[in-house]
Amino acid sequence: MKFARVFQAALQKDGYPEEWIDSAVSYKQLKKCIKSVQQELLDMGLNANTLAQLWDSHGDSAEISNALQYTLGADKASSQPRLILTIDSAKGLQLNASLAPETKDFLQSLVTKRDLQVQVDSSSHEDSMAADALRVASSEATLQRVDVTSLPTRTISSGHDIPVSMPHTITIEVPLVNDSAFFKILTQDMSGLDALQSKAEAELSVNICSLGRIIARLAQPSQSGEKTDLQPWRLIFSLYNDSSIFFSTREQDQFYRTPAIAHVQMQGFLDKLKDLGLSKKFQRNGSITALHQFIAINLSLLKILKFQELNLTARAKILKSASVSSRDFS
C-alpha cells in the first residue's frame, strides 16, 4: 500500500483531534508538487539525461567549475529555488549534438533573452570589457559551439554566491516556480506542527502541575485524622518509574522510547497496576479521580509522540521522493 494511504488511514484511526489532522503534513499535495516540478523541468527541455550531462563531472582539471547549480537562495525567509547556469565568456555556451533540440533552444534562449537577469564578474577592468563584449555577442545570438563534455560540473549550493575564480564568467538564474510552491507548503506544514506541539506541551504542563498539587494534598493526612494515601501513591510512582515508559535511565538500555515501544511499556504498567490492585488501597476521596487523570496525561503524551513520529516519517519520505525525482524522475 502506498504511504499516502497509510498516512491518511493512521490519521483517521488513531483518534487525533480535528485540529491535529488539519495540521498534518500535506503529503498528497506535496507529491503533486513533485510531479509538477518534473513537468516544469521537462517543459524546459531538462530531462533526466540532460541534467546528468550538465551535472556529471568530466576530467580532473582544476579549471573546471560549475556549469549548473541548484540553490534555494540566501534569504531563508523568502527562499526562491532556482537553477543557475554558469558560462565562460571565452568559450561561449557549449552545446553537444546529443542534447535534445528543445534543450538546446532553452539553453540558447537563456543567453539571448535580454529580459533575463545576467550577473557579470567584473572584478577587473579587462573583465568588465569582456563582459560588455559578451552582452553584445549574446544579444546577436553569436554562440560558439563546443562539446558539452568540457562543461563544468555540478555542486549543491546552500544560498552562497557562485564562485568567481573562473575568468570572464556570467551566471544566468532561472526561477523554479513549482519548486518554490513545494517548499512553501512544506515550510507552512512544519511551522503549523511546531505551533501545535508548543500548544500541546503548554496544556500538558498545566495539567501536570495541577495534578501534582492534587496528589500532594491527597498524600497528606487530613485535619479530621483521615488516613493518608501516601503509601499507595508511592507504590504507583515506583511502578511507573520501573516501567520506563517513555525513556529509560538504566545503564543497559539508556534510550528514548519510540512511540511503539512506549505503547507496550504503558500497557504493561496498566496491567501491573490492575494486577496489584493499588487503586483499591486508596482511602481518601479524590485519589481514584487523580489516578485516572494521571493515566490520561500519559496517554495524551503517547498520542502526541505517535502524531509527531507519523509526520516526521511523512516529511522524510516526501523529501526523499523529491530528491530521487530530481535525479531520475522516478
mmCIF file of C-alpha atoms in Angstrom:
data_model
loop_
_atom_site.group_PDB
_atom_site.id
_atom_site.type_symbol
_atom_site.label_atom_id
_atom_site.label_comp_id
_atom_site.label_asym_id
_atom_site.label_seq_id
_atom_site.Cartn_x
_atom_site.Cartn_y
_atom_site.Cartn_z
ATOM 1 C CA MET A 1 0.000 0.000 0.000
ATOM 2 C CA LYS A 2 1.279 3.458 -0.862
ATOM 3 C CA PHE A 3 2.380 5.591 2.048
ATOM 4 C CA ALA A 4 -0.176 8.290 1.208
ATOM 5 C CA ARG A 5 -2.989 5.864 2.027
ATOM 6 C CA VAL A 6 -1.203 4.528 5.110
ATOM 7 C CA PHE A 7 -0.659 8.090 6.310
ATOM 8 C CA GLN A 8 -4.276 9.126 5.893
ATOM 9 C CA ALA A 9 -5.547 5.908 7.470
ATOM 10 C CA ALA A 10 -3.305 6.389 10.509
ATOM 11 C CA LEU A 11 -4.533 9.960 10.959
ATOM 12 C CA GLN A 12 -8.128 8.788 10.972
ATOM 13 C CA LYS A 13 -7.944 5.589 13.020
ATOM 14 C CA ASP A 14 -5.829 6.833 15.948
ATOM 15 C CA GLY A 15 -8.456 9.316 17.122
ATOM 16 C CA TYR A 16 -6.487 12.512 16.663
ATOM 17 C CA PRO A 17 -8.346 15.808 17.178
ATOM 18 C CA GLU A 18 -9.531 17.535 14.013
ATOM 19 C CA GLU A 19 -7.103 20.372 14.690
ATOM 20 C CA TRP A 20 -4.221 17.903 14.598
ATOM 21 C CA ILE A 21 -5.382 16.292 11.363
ATOM 22 C CA ASP A 22 -5.665 19.711 9.722
ATOM 23 C CA SER A 23 -2.083 20.480 10.796
ATOM 24 C CA ALA A 24 -0.589 17.235 9.467
ATOM 25 C CA VAL A 25 1.903 17.185 6.605
ATOM 26 C CA SER A 26 0.117 17.801 3.267
ATOM 27 C CA TYR A 27 1.574 14.614 1.809
ATOM 28 C CA LYS A 28 -0.694 14.238 -1.244
ATOM 29 C CA GLN A 29 -0.371 17.909 -2.147
ATOM 30 C CA LEU A 30 3.414 17.753 -1.864
ATOM 31 C CA LYS A 31 3.515 14.654 -4.085
ATOM 32 C CA LYS A 32 1.558 16.571 -6.712
ATOM 33 C CA CYS A 33 4.078 19.413 -6.431
ATOM 34 C CA ILE A 34 6.918 16.981 -7.128
ATOM 35 C CA LYS A 35 5.200 15.851 -10.328
ATOM 36 C CA SER A 36 4.720 19.499 -11.290
ATOM 37 C CA VAL A 37 8.424 20.138 -10.701
ATOM 38 C CA GLN A 38 9.283 17.261 -13.022
ATOM 39 C CA GLN A 39 6.965 18.626 -15.703
ATOM 40 C CA GLU A 40 8.387 22.126 -15.292
ATOM 41 C CA LEU A 41 11.888 20.805 -15.968
ATOM 42 C CA LEU A 42 10.674 18.750 -18.923
ATOM 43 C CA ASP A 43 8.999 21.825 -20.395
ATOM 44 C CA MET A 44 12.424 23.494 -20.313
ATOM 45 C CA GLY A 45 13.930 20.524 -22.123
ATOM 46 C CA LEU A 46 15.742 19.455 -18.969
ATOM 47 C CA ASN A 47 15.013 15.755 -18.740
ATOM 48 C CA ALA A 48 16.976 13.317 -16.581
ATOM 49 C CA ASN A 49 19.616 12.611 -19.242
ATOM 50 C CA THR A 50 20.180 16.295 -19.946
ATOM 51 C CA LEU A 51 20.567 17.157 -16.279
ATOM 52 C CA ALA A 52 23.022 14.289 -15.894
ATOM 53 C CA GLN A 53 25.136 15.696 -18.752
ATOM 54 C CA LEU A 54 25.165 19.149 -17.226
ATOM 55 C CA TRP A 55 25.837 17.915 -13.695
ATOM 56 C CA ASP A 56 28.218 14.987 -14.125
ATOM 57 C CA SER A 57 31.948 15.543 -13.650
ATOM 58 C CA HIS A 58 34.277 15.451 -16.649
ATOM 59 C CA GLY A 59 38.021 15.328 -16.128
ATOM 60 C CA ASP A 60 40.247 16.330 -13.267
ATOM 61 C CA SER A 61 41.177 19.832 -14.392
ATOM 62 C CA ALA A 62 41.198 22.395 -11.612
ATOM 63 C CA GLU A 63 39.850 24.919 -14.120
ATOM 64 C CA ILE A 64 36.552 23.065 -14.414
ATOM 65 C CA SER A 65 33.900 24.855 -12.382
ATOM 66 C CA ASN A 66 30.119 24.590 -12.052
ATOM 67 C CA ALA A 67 28.007 24.645 -15.207
ATOM 68 C CA LEU A 68 24.691 24.068 -13.457
ATOM 69 C CA GLN A 69 23.757 24.659 -9.852
ATOM 70 C CA TYR A 70 20.587 24.400 -7.806
ATOM 71 C CA THR A 71 20.081 26.876 -4.983
ATOM 72 C CA LEU A 72 17.351 27.943 -2.588
ATOM 73 C CA GLY A 73 18.737 31.464 -2.320
ATOM 74 C CA ALA A 74 20.491 33.185 0.562
ATOM 75 C CA ASP A 75 17.331 34.511 2.219
ATOM 76 C CA LYS A 76 15.781 31.598 4.145
ATOM 77 C CA ALA A 77 12.680 33.649 4.966
ATOM 78 C CA SER A 78 11.791 34.066 1.292
ATOM 79 C CA SER A 79 13.757 31.357 -0.491
ATOM 80 C CA GLN A 80 13.324 31.126 -4.255
ATOM 81 C CA PRO A 81 14.555 27.845 -5.739
ATOM 82 C CA ARG A 82 16.391 28.369 -8.982
ATOM 83 C CA LEU A 83 18.789 26.842 -11.478
ATOM 84 C CA ILE A 84 21.971 28.796 -12.132
ATOM 85 C CA LEU A 85 23.813 28.321 -15.435
ATOM 86 C CA THR A 86 27.446 29.452 -15.479
ATOM 87 C CA ILE A 87 29.055 30.305 -18.814
ATOM 88 C CA ASP A 88 32.690 31.050 -19.679
ATOM 89 C CA SER A 89 32.666 34.080 -21.955
ATOM 90 C CA ALA A 90 35.934 32.958 -23.545
ATOM 91 C CA LYS A 91 34.287 29.773 -24.868
ATOM 92 C CA GLY A 92 30.644 30.709 -25.128
ATOM 93 C CA LEU A 93 27.737 28.356 -24.494
ATOM 94 C CA GLN A 94 28.731 24.751 -25.182
ATOM 95 C CA LEU A 95 26.125 22.594 -26.913
ATOM 96 C CA ASN A 96 26.536 18.923 -27.730
ATOM 97 C CA ALA A 97 24.699 17.113 -30.502
ATOM 98 C CA SER A 98 23.400 14.568 -28.001
ATOM 99 C CA LEU A 99 21.214 17.184 -26.323
ATOM 100 C CA ALA A 100 17.558 17.264 -27.312
ATOM 101 C CA PRO A 101 16.568 20.115 -29.679
ATOM 102 C CA GLU A 102 14.238 21.643 -27.087
ATOM 103 C CA THR A 103 17.091 21.623 -24.582
ATOM 104 C CA LYS A 104 19.386 23.450 -26.987
ATOM 105 C CA ASP A 105 16.668 26.027 -27.673
ATOM 106 C CA PHE A 106 16.121 26.519 -23.958
ATOM 107 C CA LEU A 107 19.808 26.959 -23.138
ATOM 108 C CA GLN A 108 20.356 29.354 -26.012
ATOM 109 C CA SER A 109 17.300 31.395 -25.015
ATOM 110 C CA LEU A 110 18.751 31.856 -21.555
ATOM 111 C CA VAL A 111 21.707 33.685 -23.014
ATOM 112 C CA THR A 112 19.951 35.604 -25.781
ATOM 113 C CA LYS A 113 16.868 36.843 -23.908
ATOM 114 C CA ARG A 114 17.514 40.371 -22.741
ATOM 115 C CA ASP A 115 14.892 40.297 -20.016
ATOM 116 C CA LEU A 116 16.689 37.555 -18.024
ATOM 117 C CA GLN A 117 18.889 38.702 -15.162
ATOM 118 C CA VAL A 118 22.582 38.393 -16.026
ATOM 119 C CA GLN A 119 25.192 38.778 -13.297
ATOM 120 C CA VAL A 120 28.720 39.535 -14.546
ATOM 121 C CA ASP A 121 32.003 39.094 -12.715
ATOM 122 C CA SER A 122 33.763 42.373 -13.410
ATOM 123 C CA SER A 123 36.470 42.307 -10.762
ATOM 124 C CA SER A 124 38.942 43.967 -13.134
ATOM 125 C CA HIS A 125 38.803 46.447 -15.986
ATOM 126 C CA GLU A 126 39.557 43.708 -18.519
ATOM 127 C CA ASP A 127 36.763 41.579 -17.139
ATOM 128 C CA SER A 128 34.345 44.477 -17.470
ATOM 129 C CA MET A 129 35.311 44.967 -21.097
ATOM 130 C CA ALA A 130 34.941 41.243 -21.773
ATOM 131 C CA ALA A 131 31.529 41.279 -20.151
ATOM 132 C CA ASP A 132 30.355 44.132 -22.371
ATOM 133 C CA ALA A 133 31.559 42.248 -25.399
ATOM 134 C CA LEU A 134 29.723 39.128 -24.280
ATOM 135 C CA ARG A 135 26.456 41.036 -23.856
ATOM 136 C CA VAL A 136 26.708 42.266 -27.457
ATOM 137 C CA ALA A 137 27.603 38.815 -28.746
ATOM 138 C CA SER A 138 24.768 37.229 -26.789
ATOM 139 C CA SER A 139 22.175 39.736 -27.985
ATOM 140 C CA GLU A 140 23.155 38.944 -31.583
ATOM 141 C CA ALA A 141 22.913 35.198 -30.843
ATOM 142 C CA THR A 142 26.539 34.578 -31.975
ATOM 143 C CA LEU A 143 27.097 31.499 -29.809
ATOM 144 C CA GLN A 144 30.156 29.321 -30.276
ATOM 145 C CA ARG A 145 29.563 25.565 -30.492
ATOM 146 C CA VAL A 146 31.861 23.421 -28.386
ATOM 147 C CA ASP A 147 31.498 19.883 -26.990
ATOM 148 C CA VAL A 148 29.345 19.619 -23.826
ATOM 149 C CA THR A 149 31.849 17.342 -22.087
ATOM 150 C CA SER A 150 34.003 20.361 -21.307
ATOM 151 C CA LEU A 151 31.150 21.973 -19.391
ATOM 152 C CA PRO A 152 31.877 22.467 -15.668
ATOM 153 C CA THR A 153 30.343 20.158 -13.103
ATOM 154 C CA ARG A 154 27.548 20.485 -10.576
ATOM 155 C CA THR A 155 27.763 21.273 -6.901
ATOM 156 C CA ILE A 156 24.932 21.716 -4.411
ATOM 157 C CA SER A 157 24.581 25.323 -3.344
ATOM 158 C CA SER A 158 23.205 26.471 0.011
ATOM 159 C CA GLY A 159 22.441 30.004 -0.983
ATOM 160 C CA HIS A 160 26.049 31.124 -1.370
ATOM 161 C CA ASP A 161 27.329 33.221 -4.264
ATOM 162 C CA ILE A 162 28.622 31.480 -7.382
ATOM 163 C CA PRO A 163 32.443 31.094 -7.209
ATOM 164 C CA VAL A 164 34.208 33.869 -9.137
ATOM 165 C CA SER A 165 37.547 32.167 -9.660
ATOM 166 C CA MET A 166 36.684 31.441 -13.318
ATOM 167 C CA PRO A 167 37.660 34.443 -15.520
ATOM 168 C CA HIS A 168 35.113 36.298 -17.627
ATOM 169 C CA THR A 169 32.068 34.392 -16.403
ATOM 170 C CA ILE A 170 28.372 35.133 -16.348
ATOM 171 C CA THR A 171 25.638 33.389 -14.408
ATOM 172 C CA ILE A 172 22.020 33.150 -15.512
ATOM 173 C CA GLU A 173 19.319 32.412 -12.957
ATOM 174 C CA VAL A 174 16.136 30.504 -13.812
ATOM 175 C CA PRO A 175 13.434 30.592 -11.078
ATOM 176 C CA LEU A 176 11.638 27.283 -10.472
ATOM 177 C CA VAL A 177 8.009 28.102 -9.732
ATOM 178 C CA ASN A 178 6.818 24.659 -8.690
ATOM 179 C CA ASP A 179 9.870 24.059 -6.520
ATOM 180 C CA SER A 180 9.009 27.276 -4.719
ATOM 181 C CA ALA A 181 5.443 26.062 -4.148
ATOM 182 C CA PHE A 182 6.757 22.745 -2.791
ATOM 183 C CA PHE A 183 8.992 24.379 -0.192
ATOM 184 C CA LYS A 184 6.342 26.929 0.732
ATOM 185 C CA ILE A 185 3.809 24.199 1.530
ATOM 186 C CA LEU A 186 6.377 22.115 3.425
ATOM 187 C CA THR A 187 7.562 25.127 5.441
ATOM 188 C CA GLN A 188 3.988 26.057 6.353
ATOM 189 C CA ASP A 189 3.293 22.474 7.408
ATOM 190 C CA MET A 190 6.372 22.354 9.651
ATOM 191 C CA SER A 191 5.523 25.728 11.197
ATOM 192 C CA GLY A 192 1.983 24.546 11.886
ATOM 193 C CA LEU A 193 3.254 21.363 13.532
ATOM 194 C CA ASP A 194 5.688 23.350 15.668
ATOM 195 C CA ALA A 195 2.867 25.616 16.839
ATOM 196 C CA LEU A 196 0.650 22.611 17.558
ATOM 197 C CA GLN A 197 3.410 20.941 19.560
ATOM 198 C CA SER A 198 4.025 24.092 21.606
ATOM 199 C CA LYS A 199 0.315 24.337 22.382
ATOM 200 C CA ALA A 200 0.096 20.660 23.398
ATOM 201 C CA GLU A 201 3.178 20.950 25.590
ATOM 202 C CA ALA A 202 1.753 24.004 27.340
ATOM 203 C CA GLU A 203 -1.530 22.205 28.031
ATOM 204 C CA LEU A 204 0.286 19.136 29.356
ATOM 205 C CA SER A 205 2.438 21.300 31.608
ATOM 206 C CA VAL A 206 -0.619 22.975 33.125
ATOM 207 C CA ASN A 207 -2.350 19.616 33.676
ATOM 208 C CA ILE A 208 0.745 18.032 35.241
ATOM 209 C CA CYS A 209 1.266 20.922 37.648
ATOM 210 C CA SER A 210 -2.398 20.883 38.628
ATOM 211 C CA LEU A 211 -2.362 17.120 39.197
ATOM 212 C CA GLY A 212 0.837 17.404 41.228
ATOM 213 C CA ARG A 213 -0.828 19.788 43.658
ATOM 214 C CA ILE A 214 -3.856 17.480 43.978
ATOM 215 C CA ILE A 215 -1.740 14.391 44.708
ATOM 216 C CA ALA A 216 0.341 16.312 47.234
ATOM 217 C CA ARG A 217 -2.846 17.132 49.172
ATOM 218 C CA LEU A 218 -4.097 13.557 48.934
ATOM 219 C CA ALA A 219 -0.817 12.198 50.283
ATOM 220 C CA GLN A 220 -1.030 14.334 53.434
ATOM 221 C CA PRO A 221 -3.175 13.437 56.453
ATOM 222 C CA SER A 222 -6.381 15.446 56.662
ATOM 223 C CA GLN A 223 -7.250 17.604 59.639
ATOM 224 C CA SER A 224 -10.028 15.195 60.580
ATOM 225 C CA GLY A 225 -7.491 12.447 61.168
ATOM 226 C CA GLU A 226 -8.326 10.538 57.959
ATOM 227 C CA LYS A 227 -5.553 8.199 56.877
ATOM 228 C CA THR A 228 -3.185 9.356 54.127
ATOM 229 C CA ASP A 229 -2.850 7.863 50.647
ATOM 230 C CA LEU A 230 0.887 8.466 50.637
ATOM 231 C CA GLN A 231 1.799 4.760 50.531
ATOM 232 C CA PRO A 232 -0.424 3.812 47.543
ATOM 233 C CA TRP A 233 0.881 6.778 45.550
ATOM 234 C CA ARG A 234 4.478 5.837 46.379
ATOM 235 C CA LEU A 235 3.868 2.339 45.077
ATOM 236 C CA ILE A 236 2.193 3.678 41.927
ATOM 237 C CA PHE A 237 5.053 6.054 41.113
ATOM 238 C CA SER A 238 7.632 3.352 41.859
ATOM 239 C CA LEU A 239 5.860 1.023 39.445
ATOM 240 C CA TYR A 240 5.609 3.819 36.882
ATOM 241 C CA ASN A 241 9.328 4.589 37.148
ATOM 242 C CA ASP A 242 10.264 0.908 36.800
ATOM 243 C CA SER A 243 8.073 0.603 33.697
ATOM 244 C CA SER A 244 10.340 3.081 31.835
ATOM 245 C CA ILE A 245 7.516 4.049 29.516
ATOM 246 C CA PHE A 246 8.973 6.991 27.603
ATOM 247 C CA PHE A 247 12.668 6.651 28.397
ATOM 248 C CA SER A 248 14.965 4.512 30.490
ATOM 249 C CA THR A 249 17.592 5.611 32.992
ATOM 250 C CA ARG A 250 19.029 2.134 33.358
ATOM 251 C CA GLU A 251 22.568 1.702 32.127
ATOM 252 C CA GLN A 252 21.820 -1.288 29.911
ATOM 253 C CA ASP A 253 19.101 0.488 27.898
ATOM 254 C CA GLN A 254 19.505 4.241 28.254
ATOM 255 C CA PHE A 255 17.417 5.192 25.263
ATOM 256 C CA TYR A 256 14.456 7.314 24.342
ATOM 257 C CA ARG A 257 11.459 5.106 23.705
ATOM 258 C CA THR A 258 9.836 5.085 20.294
ATOM 259 C CA PRO A 259 6.036 5.503 20.367
ATOM 260 C CA ALA A 260 5.612 1.807 19.557
ATOM 261 C CA ILE A 261 7.790 0.724 22.484
ATOM 262 C CA ALA A 262 6.248 3.350 24.765
ATOM 263 C CA HIS A 263 2.807 1.953 23.930
ATOM 264 C CA VAL A 264 3.913 -1.541 25.000
ATOM 265 C CA GLN A 265 5.514 -0.197 28.171
ATOM 266 C CA MET A 266 2.392 1.816 29.024
ATOM 267 C CA GLN A 267 0.163 -1.211 28.596
ATOM 268 C CA GLY A 268 2.494 -3.186 30.833
ATOM 269 C CA PHE A 269 2.239 -0.507 33.507
ATOM 270 C CA LEU A 270 -1.565 -0.547 33.385
ATOM 271 C CA ASP A 271 -1.662 -4.327 33.576
ATOM 272 C CA LYS A 272 0.601 -4.414 36.640
ATOM 273 C CA LEU A 273 -1.366 -1.597 38.247
ATOM 274 C CA LYS A 274 -4.518 -3.668 37.873
ATOM 275 C CA ASP A 275 -2.894 -6.929 38.997
ATOM 276 C CA LEU A 276 -1.511 -5.343 42.170
ATOM 277 C CA GLY A 277 -4.847 -3.727 42.948
ATOM 278 C CA LEU A 278 -3.175 -0.498 44.044
ATOM 279 C CA SER A 279 -6.239 1.598 43.290
ATOM 280 C CA LYS A 280 -8.175 -0.436 45.861
ATOM 281 C CA LYS A 281 -5.787 0.702 48.580
ATOM 282 C CA PHE A 282 -6.872 4.340 48.339
ATOM 283 C CA GLN A 283 -8.687 5.625 51.409
ATOM 284 C CA ARG A 284 -9.264 9.234 50.520
ATOM 285 C CA ASN A 285 -11.854 10.720 48.200
ATOM 286 C CA GLY A 286 -10.270 12.092 45.067
ATOM 287 C CA SER A 287 -7.391 9.618 44.687
ATOM 288 C CA ILE A 288 -9.221 7.451 42.155
ATOM 289 C CA THR A 289 -10.059 10.540 40.075
ATOM 290 C CA ALA A 290 -6.447 11.723 40.341
ATOM 291 C CA LEU A 291 -5.185 8.310 39.168
ATOM 292 C CA HIS A 292 -7.459 8.466 36.132
ATOM 293 C CA GLN A 293 -6.093 11.937 35.359
ATOM 294 C CA PHE A 294 -2.533 10.636 35.713
ATOM 295 C CA ILE A 295 -3.228 7.848 33.243
ATOM 296 C CA ALA A 296 -4.984 10.247 30.846
ATOM 297 C CA ILE A 297 -1.970 12.584 30.836
ATOM 298 C CA ASN A 298 0.344 9.714 29.907
ATOM 299 C CA LEU A 299 -1.987 8.529 27.149
ATOM 300 C CA SER A 300 -2.136 12.090 25.791
ATOM 301 C CA LEU A 301 1.654 12.272 25.750
ATOM 302 C CA LEU A 302 1.806 8.950 23.956
ATOM 303 C CA LYS A 303 -0.664 10.202 21.335
ATOM 304 C CA ILE A 304 1.432 13.324 20.789
ATOM 305 C CA LEU A 305 4.556 11.221 20.248
ATOM 306 C CA LYS A 306 2.739 8.990 17.760
ATOM 307 C CA PHE A 307 1.483 12.012 15.841
ATOM 308 C CA GLN A 308 4.967 13.537 15.757
ATOM 309 C CA GLU A 309 6.554 10.321 14.512
ATOM 310 C CA LEU A 310 3.898 9.914 11.827
ATOM 311 C CA ASN A 311 4.518 13.406 10.470
ATOM 312 C CA LEU A 312 8.306 13.115 10.695
ATOM 313 C CA THR A 313 8.053 9.919 8.656
ATOM 314 C CA ALA A 314 5.867 11.702 6.103
ATOM 315 C CA ARG A 315 8.353 14.564 5.870
ATOM 316 C CA ALA A 316 11.312 12.189 5.447
ATOM 317 C CA LYS A 317 9.538 10.232 2.709
ATOM 318 C CA ILE A 318 8.447 13.320 0.789
ATOM 319 C CA LEU A 319 11.956 14.812 0.896
ATOM 320 C CA LYS A 320 13.452 11.509 -0.230
ATOM 321 C CA SER A 321 10.912 11.344 -3.037
ATOM 322 C CA ALA A 322 11.778 14.894 -4.078
ATOM 323 C CA SER A 323 15.499 14.091 -4.014
ATOM 324 C CA VAL A 324 15.139 10.930 -6.087
ATOM 325 C CA SER A 325 12.754 12.579 -8.549
ATOM 326 C CA SER A 326 15.157 15.458 -9.141
ATOM 327 C CA ARG A 327 17.813 12.942 -10.188
ATOM 328 C CA ASP A 328 15.978 10.434 -12.323
ATOM 329 C CA PHE A 329 12.287 11.450 -12.391
ATOM 330 C CA SER A 330 11.392 8.099 -10.799
#
